[in-house]
JSON list of C-alpha atoms in Angstrom, two decimals:
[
{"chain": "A", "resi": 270, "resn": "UNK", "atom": "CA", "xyz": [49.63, 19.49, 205.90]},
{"chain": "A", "resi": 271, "resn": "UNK", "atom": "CA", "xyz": [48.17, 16.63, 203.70]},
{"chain": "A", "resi": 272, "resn": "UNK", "atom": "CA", "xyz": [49.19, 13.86, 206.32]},
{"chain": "A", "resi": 273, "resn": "UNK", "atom": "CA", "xyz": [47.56, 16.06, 208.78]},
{"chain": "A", "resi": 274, "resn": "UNK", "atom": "CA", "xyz": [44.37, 16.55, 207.10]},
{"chain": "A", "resi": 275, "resn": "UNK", "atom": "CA", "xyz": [44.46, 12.80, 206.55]},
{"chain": "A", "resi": 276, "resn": "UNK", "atom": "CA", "xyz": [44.56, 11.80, 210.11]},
{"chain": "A", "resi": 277, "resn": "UNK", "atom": "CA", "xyz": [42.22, 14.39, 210.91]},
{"chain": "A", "resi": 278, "resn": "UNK", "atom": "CA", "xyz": [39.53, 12.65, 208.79]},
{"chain": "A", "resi": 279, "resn": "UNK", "atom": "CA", "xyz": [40.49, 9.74, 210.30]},
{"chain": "A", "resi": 280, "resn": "UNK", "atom": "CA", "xyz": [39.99, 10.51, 213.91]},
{"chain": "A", "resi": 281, "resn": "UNK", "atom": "CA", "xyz": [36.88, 12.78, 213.09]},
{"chain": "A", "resi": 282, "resn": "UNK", "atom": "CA", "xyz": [34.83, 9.31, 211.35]},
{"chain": "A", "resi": 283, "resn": "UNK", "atom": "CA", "xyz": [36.48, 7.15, 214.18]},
{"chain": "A", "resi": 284, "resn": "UNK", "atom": "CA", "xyz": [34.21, 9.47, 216.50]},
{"chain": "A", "resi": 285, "resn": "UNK", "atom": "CA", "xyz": [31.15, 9.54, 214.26]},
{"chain": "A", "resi": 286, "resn": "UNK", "atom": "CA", "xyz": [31.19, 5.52, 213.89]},
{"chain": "A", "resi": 287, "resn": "UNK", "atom": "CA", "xyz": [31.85, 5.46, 217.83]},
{"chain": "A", "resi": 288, "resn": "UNK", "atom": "CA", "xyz": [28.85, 7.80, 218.11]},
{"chain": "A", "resi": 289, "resn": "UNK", "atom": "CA", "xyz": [26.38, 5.83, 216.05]},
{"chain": "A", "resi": 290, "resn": "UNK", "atom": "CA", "xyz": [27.66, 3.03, 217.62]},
{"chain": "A", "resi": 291, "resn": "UNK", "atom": "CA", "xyz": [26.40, 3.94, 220.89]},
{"chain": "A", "resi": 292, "resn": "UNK", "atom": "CA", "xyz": [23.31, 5.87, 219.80]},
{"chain": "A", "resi": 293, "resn": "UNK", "atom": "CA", "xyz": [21.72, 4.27, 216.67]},
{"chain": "A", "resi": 294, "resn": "UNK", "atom": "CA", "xyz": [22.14, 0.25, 217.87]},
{"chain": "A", "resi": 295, "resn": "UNK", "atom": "CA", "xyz": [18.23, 0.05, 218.77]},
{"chain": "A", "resi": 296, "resn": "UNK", "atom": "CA", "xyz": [17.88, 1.51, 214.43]},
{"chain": "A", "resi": 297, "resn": "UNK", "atom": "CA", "xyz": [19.89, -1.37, 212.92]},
{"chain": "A", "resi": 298, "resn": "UNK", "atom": "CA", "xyz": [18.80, 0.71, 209.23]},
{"chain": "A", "resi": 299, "resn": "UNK", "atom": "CA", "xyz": [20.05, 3.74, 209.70]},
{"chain": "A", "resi": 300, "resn": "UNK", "atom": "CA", "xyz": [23.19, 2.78, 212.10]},
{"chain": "A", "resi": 301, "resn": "UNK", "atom": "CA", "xyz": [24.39, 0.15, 209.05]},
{"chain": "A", "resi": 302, "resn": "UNK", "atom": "CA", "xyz": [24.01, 3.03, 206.34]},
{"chain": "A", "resi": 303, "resn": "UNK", "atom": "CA", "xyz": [26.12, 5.60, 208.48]},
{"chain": "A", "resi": 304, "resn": "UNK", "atom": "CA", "xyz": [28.85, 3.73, 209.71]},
{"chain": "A", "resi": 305, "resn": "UNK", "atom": "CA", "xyz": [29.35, 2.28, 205.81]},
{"chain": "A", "resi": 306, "resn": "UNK", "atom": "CA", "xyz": [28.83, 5.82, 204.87]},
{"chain": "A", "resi": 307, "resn": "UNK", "atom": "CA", "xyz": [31.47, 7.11, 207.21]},
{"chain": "A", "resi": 308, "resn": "UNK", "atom": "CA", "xyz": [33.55, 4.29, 206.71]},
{"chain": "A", "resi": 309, "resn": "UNK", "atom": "CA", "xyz": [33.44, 4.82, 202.80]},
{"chain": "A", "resi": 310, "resn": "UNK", "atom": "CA", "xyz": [34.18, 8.66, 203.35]},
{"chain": "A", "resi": 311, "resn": "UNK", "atom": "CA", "xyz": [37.69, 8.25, 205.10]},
{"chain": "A", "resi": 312, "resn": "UNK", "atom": "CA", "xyz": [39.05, 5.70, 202.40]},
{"chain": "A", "resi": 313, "resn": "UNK", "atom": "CA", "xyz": [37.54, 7.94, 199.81]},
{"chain": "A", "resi": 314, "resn": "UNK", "atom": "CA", "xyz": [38.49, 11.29, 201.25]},
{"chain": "A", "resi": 315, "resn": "UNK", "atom": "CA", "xyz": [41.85, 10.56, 201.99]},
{"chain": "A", "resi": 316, "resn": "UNK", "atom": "CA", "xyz": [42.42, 8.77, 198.55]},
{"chain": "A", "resi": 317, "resn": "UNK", "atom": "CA", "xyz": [41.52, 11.81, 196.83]},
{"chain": "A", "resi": 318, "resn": "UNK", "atom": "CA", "xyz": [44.09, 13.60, 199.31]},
{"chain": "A", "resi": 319, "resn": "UNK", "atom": "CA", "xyz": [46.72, 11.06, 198.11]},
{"chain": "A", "resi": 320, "resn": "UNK", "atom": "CA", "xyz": [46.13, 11.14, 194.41]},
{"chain": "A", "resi": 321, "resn": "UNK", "atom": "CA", "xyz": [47.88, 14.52, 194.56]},
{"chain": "A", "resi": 322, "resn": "UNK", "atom": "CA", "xyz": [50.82, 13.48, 196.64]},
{"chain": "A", "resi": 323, "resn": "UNK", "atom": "CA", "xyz": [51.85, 10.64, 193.73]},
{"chain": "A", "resi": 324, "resn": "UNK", "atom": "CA", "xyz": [54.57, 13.14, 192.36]},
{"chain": "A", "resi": 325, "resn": "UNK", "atom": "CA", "xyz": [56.17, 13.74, 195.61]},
{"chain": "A", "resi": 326, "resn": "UNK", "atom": "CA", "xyz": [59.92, 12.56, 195.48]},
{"chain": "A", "resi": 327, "resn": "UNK", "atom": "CA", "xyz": [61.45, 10.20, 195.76]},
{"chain": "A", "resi": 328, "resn": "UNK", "atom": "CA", "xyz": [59.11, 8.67, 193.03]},
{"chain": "A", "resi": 329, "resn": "UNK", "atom": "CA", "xyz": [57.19, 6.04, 193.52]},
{"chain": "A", "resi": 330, "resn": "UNK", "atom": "CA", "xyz": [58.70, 5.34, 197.08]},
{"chain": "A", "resi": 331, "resn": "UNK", "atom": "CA", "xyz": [56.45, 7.64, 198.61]},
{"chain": "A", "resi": 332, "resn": "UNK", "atom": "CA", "xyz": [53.58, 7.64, 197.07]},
{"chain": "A", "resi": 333, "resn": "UNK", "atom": "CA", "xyz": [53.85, 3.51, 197.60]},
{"chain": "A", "resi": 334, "resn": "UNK", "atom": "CA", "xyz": [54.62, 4.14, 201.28]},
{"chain": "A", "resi": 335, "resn": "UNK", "atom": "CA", "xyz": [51.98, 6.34, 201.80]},
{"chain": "A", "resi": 336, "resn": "UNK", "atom": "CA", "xyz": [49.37, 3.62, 200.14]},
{"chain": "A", "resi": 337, "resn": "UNK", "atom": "CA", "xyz": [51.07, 1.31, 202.30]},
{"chain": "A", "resi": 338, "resn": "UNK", "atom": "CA", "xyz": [50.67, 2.77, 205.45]},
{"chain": "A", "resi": 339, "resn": "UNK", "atom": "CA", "xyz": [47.12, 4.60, 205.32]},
{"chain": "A", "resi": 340, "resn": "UNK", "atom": "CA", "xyz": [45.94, 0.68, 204.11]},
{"chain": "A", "resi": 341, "resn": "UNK", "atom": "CA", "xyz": [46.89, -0.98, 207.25]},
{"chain": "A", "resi": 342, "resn": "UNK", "atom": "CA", "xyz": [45.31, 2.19, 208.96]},
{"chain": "A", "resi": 343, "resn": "UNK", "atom": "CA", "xyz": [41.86, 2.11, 206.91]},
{"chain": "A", "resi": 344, "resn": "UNK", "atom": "CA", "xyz": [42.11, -1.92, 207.94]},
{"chain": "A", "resi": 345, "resn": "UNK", "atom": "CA", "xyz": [42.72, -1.41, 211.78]},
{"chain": "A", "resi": 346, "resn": "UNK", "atom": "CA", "xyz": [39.76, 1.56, 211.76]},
{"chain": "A", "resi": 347, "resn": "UNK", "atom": "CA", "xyz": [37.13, 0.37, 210.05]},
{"chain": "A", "resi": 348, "resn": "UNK", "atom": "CA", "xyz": [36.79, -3.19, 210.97]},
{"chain": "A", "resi": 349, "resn": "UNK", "atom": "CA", "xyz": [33.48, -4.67, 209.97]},
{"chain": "A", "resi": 350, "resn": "UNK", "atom": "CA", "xyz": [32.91, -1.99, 206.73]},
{"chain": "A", "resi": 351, "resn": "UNK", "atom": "CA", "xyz": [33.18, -3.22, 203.34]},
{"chain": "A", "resi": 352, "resn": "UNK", "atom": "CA", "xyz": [33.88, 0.45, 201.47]},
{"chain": "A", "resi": 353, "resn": "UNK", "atom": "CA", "xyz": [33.31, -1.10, 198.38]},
{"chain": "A", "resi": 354, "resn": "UNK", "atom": "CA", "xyz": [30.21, -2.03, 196.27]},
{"chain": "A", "resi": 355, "resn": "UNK", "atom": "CA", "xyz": [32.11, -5.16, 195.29]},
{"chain": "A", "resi": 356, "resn": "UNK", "atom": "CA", "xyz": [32.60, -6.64, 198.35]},
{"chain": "A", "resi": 357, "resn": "UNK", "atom": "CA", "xyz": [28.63, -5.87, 199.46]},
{"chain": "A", "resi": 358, "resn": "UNK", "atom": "CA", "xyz": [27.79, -8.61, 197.00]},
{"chain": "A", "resi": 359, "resn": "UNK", "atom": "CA", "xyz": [29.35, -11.55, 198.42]},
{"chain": "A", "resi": 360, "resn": "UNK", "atom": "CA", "xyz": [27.07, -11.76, 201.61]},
{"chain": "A", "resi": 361, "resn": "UNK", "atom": "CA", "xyz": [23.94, -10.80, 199.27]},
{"chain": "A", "resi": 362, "resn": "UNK", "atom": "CA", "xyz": [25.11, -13.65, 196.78]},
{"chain": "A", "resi": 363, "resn": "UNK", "atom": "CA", "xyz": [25.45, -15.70, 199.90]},
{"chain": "A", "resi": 364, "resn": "UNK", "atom": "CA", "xyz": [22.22, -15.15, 201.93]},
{"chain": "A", "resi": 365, "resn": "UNK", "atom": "CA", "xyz": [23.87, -13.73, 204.70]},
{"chain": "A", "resi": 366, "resn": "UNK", "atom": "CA", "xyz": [22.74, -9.89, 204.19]},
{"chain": "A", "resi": 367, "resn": "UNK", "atom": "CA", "xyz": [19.31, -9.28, 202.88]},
{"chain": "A", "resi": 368, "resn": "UNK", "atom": "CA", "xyz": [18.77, -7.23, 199.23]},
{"chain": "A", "resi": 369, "resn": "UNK", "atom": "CA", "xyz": [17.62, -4.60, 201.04]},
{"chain": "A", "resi": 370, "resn": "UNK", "atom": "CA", "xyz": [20.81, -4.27, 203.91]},
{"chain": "A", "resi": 371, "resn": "UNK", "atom": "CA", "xyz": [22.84, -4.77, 200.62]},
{"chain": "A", "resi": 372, "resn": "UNK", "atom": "CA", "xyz": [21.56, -1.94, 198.44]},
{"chain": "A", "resi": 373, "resn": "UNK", "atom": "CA", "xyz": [21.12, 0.26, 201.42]},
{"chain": "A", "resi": 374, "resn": "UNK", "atom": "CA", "xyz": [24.75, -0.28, 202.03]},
{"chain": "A", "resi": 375, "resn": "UNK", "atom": "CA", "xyz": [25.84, 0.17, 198.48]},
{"chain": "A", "resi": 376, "resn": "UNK", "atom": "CA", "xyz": [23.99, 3.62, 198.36]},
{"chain": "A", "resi": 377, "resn": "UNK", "atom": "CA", "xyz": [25.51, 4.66, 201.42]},
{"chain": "A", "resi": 378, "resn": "UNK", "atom": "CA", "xyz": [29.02, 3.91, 199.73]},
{"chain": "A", "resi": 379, "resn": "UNK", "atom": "CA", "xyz": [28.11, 6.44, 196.76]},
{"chain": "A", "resi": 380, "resn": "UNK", "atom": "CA", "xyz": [26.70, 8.76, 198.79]},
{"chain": "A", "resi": 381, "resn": "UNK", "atom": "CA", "xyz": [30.05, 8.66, 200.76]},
{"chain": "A", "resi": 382, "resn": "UNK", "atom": "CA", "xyz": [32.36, 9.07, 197.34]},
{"chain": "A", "resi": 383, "resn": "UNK", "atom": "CA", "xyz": [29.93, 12.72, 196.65]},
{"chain": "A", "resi": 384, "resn": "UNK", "atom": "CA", "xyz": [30.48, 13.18, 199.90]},
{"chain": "A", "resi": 385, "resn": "UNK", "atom": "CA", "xyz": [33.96, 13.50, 200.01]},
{"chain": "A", "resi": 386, "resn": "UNK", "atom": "CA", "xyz": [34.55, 14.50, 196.71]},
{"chain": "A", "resi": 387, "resn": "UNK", "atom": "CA", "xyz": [32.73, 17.57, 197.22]},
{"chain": "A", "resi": 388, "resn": "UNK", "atom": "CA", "xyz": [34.69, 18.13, 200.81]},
{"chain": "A", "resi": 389, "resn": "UNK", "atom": "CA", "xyz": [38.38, 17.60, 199.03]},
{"chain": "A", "resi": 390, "resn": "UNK", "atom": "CA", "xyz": [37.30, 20.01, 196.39]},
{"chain": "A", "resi": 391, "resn": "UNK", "atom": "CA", "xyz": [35.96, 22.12, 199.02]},
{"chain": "A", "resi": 392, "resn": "UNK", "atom": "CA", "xyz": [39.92, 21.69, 201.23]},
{"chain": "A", "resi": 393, "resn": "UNK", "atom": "CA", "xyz": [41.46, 22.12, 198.01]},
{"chain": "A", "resi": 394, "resn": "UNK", "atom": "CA", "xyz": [39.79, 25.56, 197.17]},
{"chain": "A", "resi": 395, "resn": "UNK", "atom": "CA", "xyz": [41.51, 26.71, 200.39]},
{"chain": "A", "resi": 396, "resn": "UNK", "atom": "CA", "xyz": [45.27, 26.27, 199.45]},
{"chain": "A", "resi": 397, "resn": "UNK", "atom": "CA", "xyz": [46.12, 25.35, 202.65]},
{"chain": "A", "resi": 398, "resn": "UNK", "atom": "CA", "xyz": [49.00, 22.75, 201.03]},
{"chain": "A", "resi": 399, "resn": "UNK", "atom": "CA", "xyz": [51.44, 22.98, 197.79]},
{"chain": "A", "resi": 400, "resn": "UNK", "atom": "CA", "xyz": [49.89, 19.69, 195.98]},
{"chain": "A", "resi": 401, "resn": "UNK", "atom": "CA", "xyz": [46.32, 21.60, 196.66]},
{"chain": "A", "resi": 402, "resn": "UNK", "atom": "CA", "xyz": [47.86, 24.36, 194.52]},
{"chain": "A", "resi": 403, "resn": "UNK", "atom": "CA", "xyz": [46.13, 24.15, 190.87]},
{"chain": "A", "resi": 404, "resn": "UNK", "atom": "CA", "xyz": [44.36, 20.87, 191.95]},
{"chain": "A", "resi": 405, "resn": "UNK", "atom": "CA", "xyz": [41.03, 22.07, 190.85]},
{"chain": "A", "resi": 406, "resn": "UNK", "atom": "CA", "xyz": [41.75, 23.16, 187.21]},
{"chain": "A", "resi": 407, "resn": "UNK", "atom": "CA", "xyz": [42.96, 19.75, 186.27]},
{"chain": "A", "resi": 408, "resn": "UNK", "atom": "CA", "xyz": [39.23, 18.58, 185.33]},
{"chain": "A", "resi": 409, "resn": "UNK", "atom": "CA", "xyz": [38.94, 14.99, 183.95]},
{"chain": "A", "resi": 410, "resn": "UNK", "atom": "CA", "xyz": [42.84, 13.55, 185.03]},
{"chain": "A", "resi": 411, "resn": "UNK", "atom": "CA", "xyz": [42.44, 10.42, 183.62]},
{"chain": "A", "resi": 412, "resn": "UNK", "atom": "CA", "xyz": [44.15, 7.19, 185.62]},
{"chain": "A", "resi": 413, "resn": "UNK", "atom": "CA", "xyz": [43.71, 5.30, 182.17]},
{"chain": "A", "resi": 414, "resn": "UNK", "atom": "CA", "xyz": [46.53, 5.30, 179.65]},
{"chain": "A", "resi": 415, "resn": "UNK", "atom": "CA", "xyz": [46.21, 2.48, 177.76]},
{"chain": "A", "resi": 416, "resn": "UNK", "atom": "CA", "xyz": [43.29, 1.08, 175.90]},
{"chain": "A", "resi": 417, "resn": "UNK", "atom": "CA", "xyz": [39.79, 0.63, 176.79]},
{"chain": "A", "resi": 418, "resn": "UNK", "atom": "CA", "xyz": [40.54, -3.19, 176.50]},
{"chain": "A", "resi": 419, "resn": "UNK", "atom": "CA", "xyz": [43.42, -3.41, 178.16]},
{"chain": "A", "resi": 420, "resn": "UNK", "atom": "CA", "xyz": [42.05, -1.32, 181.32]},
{"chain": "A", "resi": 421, "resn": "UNK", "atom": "CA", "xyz": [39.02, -3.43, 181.42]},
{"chain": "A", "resi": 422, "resn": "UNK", "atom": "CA", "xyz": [41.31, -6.82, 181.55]},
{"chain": "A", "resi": 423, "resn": "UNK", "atom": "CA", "xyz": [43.62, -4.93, 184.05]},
{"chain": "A", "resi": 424, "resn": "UNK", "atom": "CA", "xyz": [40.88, -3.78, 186.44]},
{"chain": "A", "resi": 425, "resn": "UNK", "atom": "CA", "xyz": [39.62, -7.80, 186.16]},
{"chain": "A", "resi": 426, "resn": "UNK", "atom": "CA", "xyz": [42.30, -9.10, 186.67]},
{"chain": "A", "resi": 427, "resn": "UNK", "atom": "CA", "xyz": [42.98, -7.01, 190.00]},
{"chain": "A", "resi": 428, "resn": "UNK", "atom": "CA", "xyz": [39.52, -7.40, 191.29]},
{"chain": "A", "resi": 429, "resn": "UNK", "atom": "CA", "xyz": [39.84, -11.17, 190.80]},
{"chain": "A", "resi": 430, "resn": "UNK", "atom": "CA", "xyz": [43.50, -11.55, 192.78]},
{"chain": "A", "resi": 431, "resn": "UNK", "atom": "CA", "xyz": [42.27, -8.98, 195.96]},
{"chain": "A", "resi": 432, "resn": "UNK", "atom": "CA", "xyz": [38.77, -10.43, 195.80]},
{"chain": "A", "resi": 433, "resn": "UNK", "atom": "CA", "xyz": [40.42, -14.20, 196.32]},
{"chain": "A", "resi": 434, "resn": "UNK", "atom": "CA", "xyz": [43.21, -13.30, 198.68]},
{"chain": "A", "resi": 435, "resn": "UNK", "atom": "CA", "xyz": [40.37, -11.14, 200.95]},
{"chain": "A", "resi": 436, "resn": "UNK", "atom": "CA", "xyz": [39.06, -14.84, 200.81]},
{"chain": "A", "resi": 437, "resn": "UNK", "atom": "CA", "xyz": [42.06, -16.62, 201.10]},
{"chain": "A", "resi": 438, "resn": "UNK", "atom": "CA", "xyz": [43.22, -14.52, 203.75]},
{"chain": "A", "resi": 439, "resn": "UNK", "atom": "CA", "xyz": [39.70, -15.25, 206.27]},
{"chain": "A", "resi": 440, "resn": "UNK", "atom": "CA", "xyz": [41.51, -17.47, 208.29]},
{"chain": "A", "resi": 441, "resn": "UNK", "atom": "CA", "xyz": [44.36, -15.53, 209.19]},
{"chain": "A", "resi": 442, "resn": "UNK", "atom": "CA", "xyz": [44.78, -13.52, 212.26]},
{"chain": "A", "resi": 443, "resn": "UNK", "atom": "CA", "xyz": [43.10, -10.58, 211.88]},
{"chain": "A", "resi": 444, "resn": "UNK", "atom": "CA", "xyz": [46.19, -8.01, 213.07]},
{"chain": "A", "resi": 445, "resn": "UNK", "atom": "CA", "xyz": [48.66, -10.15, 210.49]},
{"chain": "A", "resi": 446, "resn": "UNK", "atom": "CA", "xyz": [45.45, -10.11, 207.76]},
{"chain": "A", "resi": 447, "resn": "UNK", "atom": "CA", "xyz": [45.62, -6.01, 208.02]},
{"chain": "A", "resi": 448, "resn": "UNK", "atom": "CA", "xyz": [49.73, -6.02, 207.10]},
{"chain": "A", "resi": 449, "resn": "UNK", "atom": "CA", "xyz": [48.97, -8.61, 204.08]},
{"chain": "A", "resi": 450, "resn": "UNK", "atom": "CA", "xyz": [45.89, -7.14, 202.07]},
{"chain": "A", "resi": 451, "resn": "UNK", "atom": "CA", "xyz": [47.65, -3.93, 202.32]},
{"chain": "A", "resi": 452, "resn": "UNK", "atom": "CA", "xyz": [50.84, -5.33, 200.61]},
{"chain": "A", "resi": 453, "resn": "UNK", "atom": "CA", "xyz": [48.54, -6.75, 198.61]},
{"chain": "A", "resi": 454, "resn": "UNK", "atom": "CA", "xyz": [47.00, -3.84, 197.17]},
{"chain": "A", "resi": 455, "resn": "UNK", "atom": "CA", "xyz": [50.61, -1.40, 197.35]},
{"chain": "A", "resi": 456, "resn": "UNK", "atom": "CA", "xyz": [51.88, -4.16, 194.84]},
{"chain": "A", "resi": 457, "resn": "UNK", "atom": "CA", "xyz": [48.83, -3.89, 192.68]},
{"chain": "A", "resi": 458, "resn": "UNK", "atom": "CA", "xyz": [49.38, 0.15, 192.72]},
{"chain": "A", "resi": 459, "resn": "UNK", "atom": "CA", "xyz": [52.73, -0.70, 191.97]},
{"chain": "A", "resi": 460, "resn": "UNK", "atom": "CA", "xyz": [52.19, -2.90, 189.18]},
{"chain": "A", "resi": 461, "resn": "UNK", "atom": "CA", "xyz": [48.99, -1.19, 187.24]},
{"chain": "A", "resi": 462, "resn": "UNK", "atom": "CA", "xyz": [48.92, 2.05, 188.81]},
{"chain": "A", "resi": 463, "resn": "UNK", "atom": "CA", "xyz": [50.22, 3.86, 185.48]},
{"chain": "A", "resi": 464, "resn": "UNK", "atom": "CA", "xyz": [47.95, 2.25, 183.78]},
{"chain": "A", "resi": 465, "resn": "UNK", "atom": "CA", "xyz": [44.36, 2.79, 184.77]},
{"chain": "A", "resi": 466, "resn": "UNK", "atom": "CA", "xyz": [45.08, 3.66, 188.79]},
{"chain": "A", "resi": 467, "resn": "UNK", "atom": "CA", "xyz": [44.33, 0.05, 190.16]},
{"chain": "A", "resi": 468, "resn": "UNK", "atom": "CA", "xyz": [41.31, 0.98, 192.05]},
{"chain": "A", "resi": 469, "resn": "UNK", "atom": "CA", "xyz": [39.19, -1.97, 191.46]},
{"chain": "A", "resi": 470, "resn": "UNK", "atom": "CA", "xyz": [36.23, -0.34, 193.95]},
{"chain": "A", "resi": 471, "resn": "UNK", "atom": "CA", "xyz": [33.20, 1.20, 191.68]},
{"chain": "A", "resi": 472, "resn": "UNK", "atom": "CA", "xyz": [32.59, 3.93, 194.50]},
{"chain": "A", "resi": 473, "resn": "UNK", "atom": "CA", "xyz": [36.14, 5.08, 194.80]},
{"chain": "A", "resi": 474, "resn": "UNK", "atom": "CA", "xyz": [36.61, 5.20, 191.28]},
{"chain": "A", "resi": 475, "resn": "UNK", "atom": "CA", "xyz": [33.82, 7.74, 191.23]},
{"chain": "A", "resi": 476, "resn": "UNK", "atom": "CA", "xyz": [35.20, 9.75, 193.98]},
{"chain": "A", "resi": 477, "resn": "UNK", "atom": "CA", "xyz": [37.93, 10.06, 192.21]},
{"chain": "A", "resi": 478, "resn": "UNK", "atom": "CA", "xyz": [37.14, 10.39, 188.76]},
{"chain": "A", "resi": 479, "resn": "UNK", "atom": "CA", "xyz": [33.75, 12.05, 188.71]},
{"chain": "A", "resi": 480, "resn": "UNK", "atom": "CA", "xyz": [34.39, 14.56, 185.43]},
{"chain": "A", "resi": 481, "resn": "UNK", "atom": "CA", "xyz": [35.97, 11.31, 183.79]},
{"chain": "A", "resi": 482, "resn": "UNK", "atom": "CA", "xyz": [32.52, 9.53, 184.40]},
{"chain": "A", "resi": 483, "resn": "UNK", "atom": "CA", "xyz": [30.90, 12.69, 182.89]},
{"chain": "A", "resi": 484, "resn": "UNK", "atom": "CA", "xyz": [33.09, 12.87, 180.13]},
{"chain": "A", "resi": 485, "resn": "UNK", "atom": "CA", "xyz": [32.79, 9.29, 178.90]},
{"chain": "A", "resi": 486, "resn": "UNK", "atom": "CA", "xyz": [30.47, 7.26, 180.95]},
{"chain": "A", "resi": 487, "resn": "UNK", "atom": "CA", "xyz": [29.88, 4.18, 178.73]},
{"chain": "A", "resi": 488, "resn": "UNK", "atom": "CA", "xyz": [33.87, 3.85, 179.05]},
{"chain": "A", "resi": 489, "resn": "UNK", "atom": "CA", "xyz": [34.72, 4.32, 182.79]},
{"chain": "A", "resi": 490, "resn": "UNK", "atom": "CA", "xyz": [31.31, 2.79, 183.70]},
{"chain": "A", "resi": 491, "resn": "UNK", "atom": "CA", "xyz": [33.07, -0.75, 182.15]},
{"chain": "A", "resi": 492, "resn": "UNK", "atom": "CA", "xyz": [36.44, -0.46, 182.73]},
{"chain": "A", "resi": 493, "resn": "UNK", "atom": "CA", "xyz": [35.85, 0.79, 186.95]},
{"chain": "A", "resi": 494, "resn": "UNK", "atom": "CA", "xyz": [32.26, -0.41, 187.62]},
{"chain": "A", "resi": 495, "resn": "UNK", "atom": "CA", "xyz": [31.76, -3.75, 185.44]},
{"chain": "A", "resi": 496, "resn": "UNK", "atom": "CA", "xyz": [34.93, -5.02, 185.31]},
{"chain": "A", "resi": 497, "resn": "UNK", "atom": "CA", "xyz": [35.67, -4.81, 189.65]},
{"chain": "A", "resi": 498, "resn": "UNK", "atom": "CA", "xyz": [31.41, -6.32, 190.11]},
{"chain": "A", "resi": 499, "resn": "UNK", "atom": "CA", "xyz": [32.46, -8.90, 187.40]},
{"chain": "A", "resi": 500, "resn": "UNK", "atom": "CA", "xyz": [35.60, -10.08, 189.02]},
{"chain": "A", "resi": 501, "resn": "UNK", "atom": "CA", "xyz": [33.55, -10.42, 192.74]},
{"chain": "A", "resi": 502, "resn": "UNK", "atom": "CA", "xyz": [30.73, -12.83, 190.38]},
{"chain": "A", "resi": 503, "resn": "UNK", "atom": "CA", "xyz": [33.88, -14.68, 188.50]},
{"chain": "A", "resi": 504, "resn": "UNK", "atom": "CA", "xyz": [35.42, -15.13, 192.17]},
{"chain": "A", "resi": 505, "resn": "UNK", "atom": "CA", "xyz": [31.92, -16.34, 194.03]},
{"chain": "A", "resi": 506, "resn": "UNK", "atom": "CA", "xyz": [30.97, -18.45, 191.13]},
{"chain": "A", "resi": 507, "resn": "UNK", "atom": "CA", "xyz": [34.57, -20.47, 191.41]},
{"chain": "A", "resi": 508, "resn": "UNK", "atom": "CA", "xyz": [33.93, -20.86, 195.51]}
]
């Protein structure tokens, strides 16, 4: 039922960006905004979905697997999105996408994380799965166990390797480019995901973490919305 719901998201945005696509080129505005927003819903939306499937056995095969997979999928689906606040400021830093373009895409990124927060919560509330069962009462499920320190330098760190290899990567065909960011980012799950979640995009972190946020903003703002935007500045600032 989860993998179902998953690829039903998918398909449904894959017809709204097609739709916008053909409707909304002569509103250059409002068509960049919606496909970002749609864009940012489906990675959000169906990283919610597969926060709950982590415990599924075999342990972390699946959960890795499943990371694995719906990466290269996000890649192949969403060409030309960024889905992450991050990677919006390397064209504004550059001059290639006005401050405007880049802070209407950035809002269209949060509004995407409410967005689908709100609709997971709303799936959830239905039952229709086991791993939807209780998923509501768990509140604030914090993705950092370790120190405030530690999780800032961890969520750095990552933001600095994907942030260069995304870079590094440019040149490579795009359908081999797809298999190799999303290795990328399985073996950073892998490697910090017990530690603060490895999410390294501000807007997802949200989505996934709202009460946290609530709970103790000055905290989670640094450790998943400073640290990833710091990383992008440390990266541009070296090229």
């Amino acid at each position: 039922s989860s993998l179902l719901l998953m690829f039903g998201v998918v398909v449904t945005v894959g017809l709204c960006r097609r739709l916008a696509r053909r409707r909304l080129r002569s509103r250059p505005l409002l068509f960049a905004f919606l496909v970002e927003m749609f864009s940012t819903f489906q990675i959000c939306a169906c990283t919610n979905e597969l926060s709950l499937l982590g415990n599924v056995e075999p342990q972390p095969h699946t959960a890795l697997t499943l990371t694995y997979g719906f990466t290269v999928l996000h890649g192949l689906t969403l060409a030309g999105s960024t889905c992450n606040p991050c990677g919006t400021l390397q064209p504004m830093w550059g001059g290639g996408t006005s401050l405007r373009m880049g802070g209407l895409k950035v809002a269209a990124q949060f509004v995407a994380a409410v967005l689908a927060r709100v609709f997971m919560h709303f799936i959830w509330s239905l039952e229709m799965a086991e791993p939807h069962l209780g998923a509501l009462s768990q509140g604030c499920s914090s993705p950092m166990q370790t120190t405030e320190m530690q999780a800032f330098c961890i969520e750095l760190l990552f933001s600095v390797v994907f942030q260069l290899a995304v870079l590094r990567a440019e040149s490579v065909t795009p359908k081999y480019r797809v298999h190799l960011i999303a290795l990328l980012i399985t073996m950073l799950v892998y490697a910090g995901g017990n530690l603060t979640g490895a999410i390294f995009n501000p807007a997802l972190a949200f989505s996934l973490h709202a009460d946290c946020f609530y709970d103790k903003f000055v905290s989670y703002s640094l450790v998943y919305w400073i640290a990833p935007c710091l990383g992008k500045f440390l990266i541009l600032h070296v090229f």
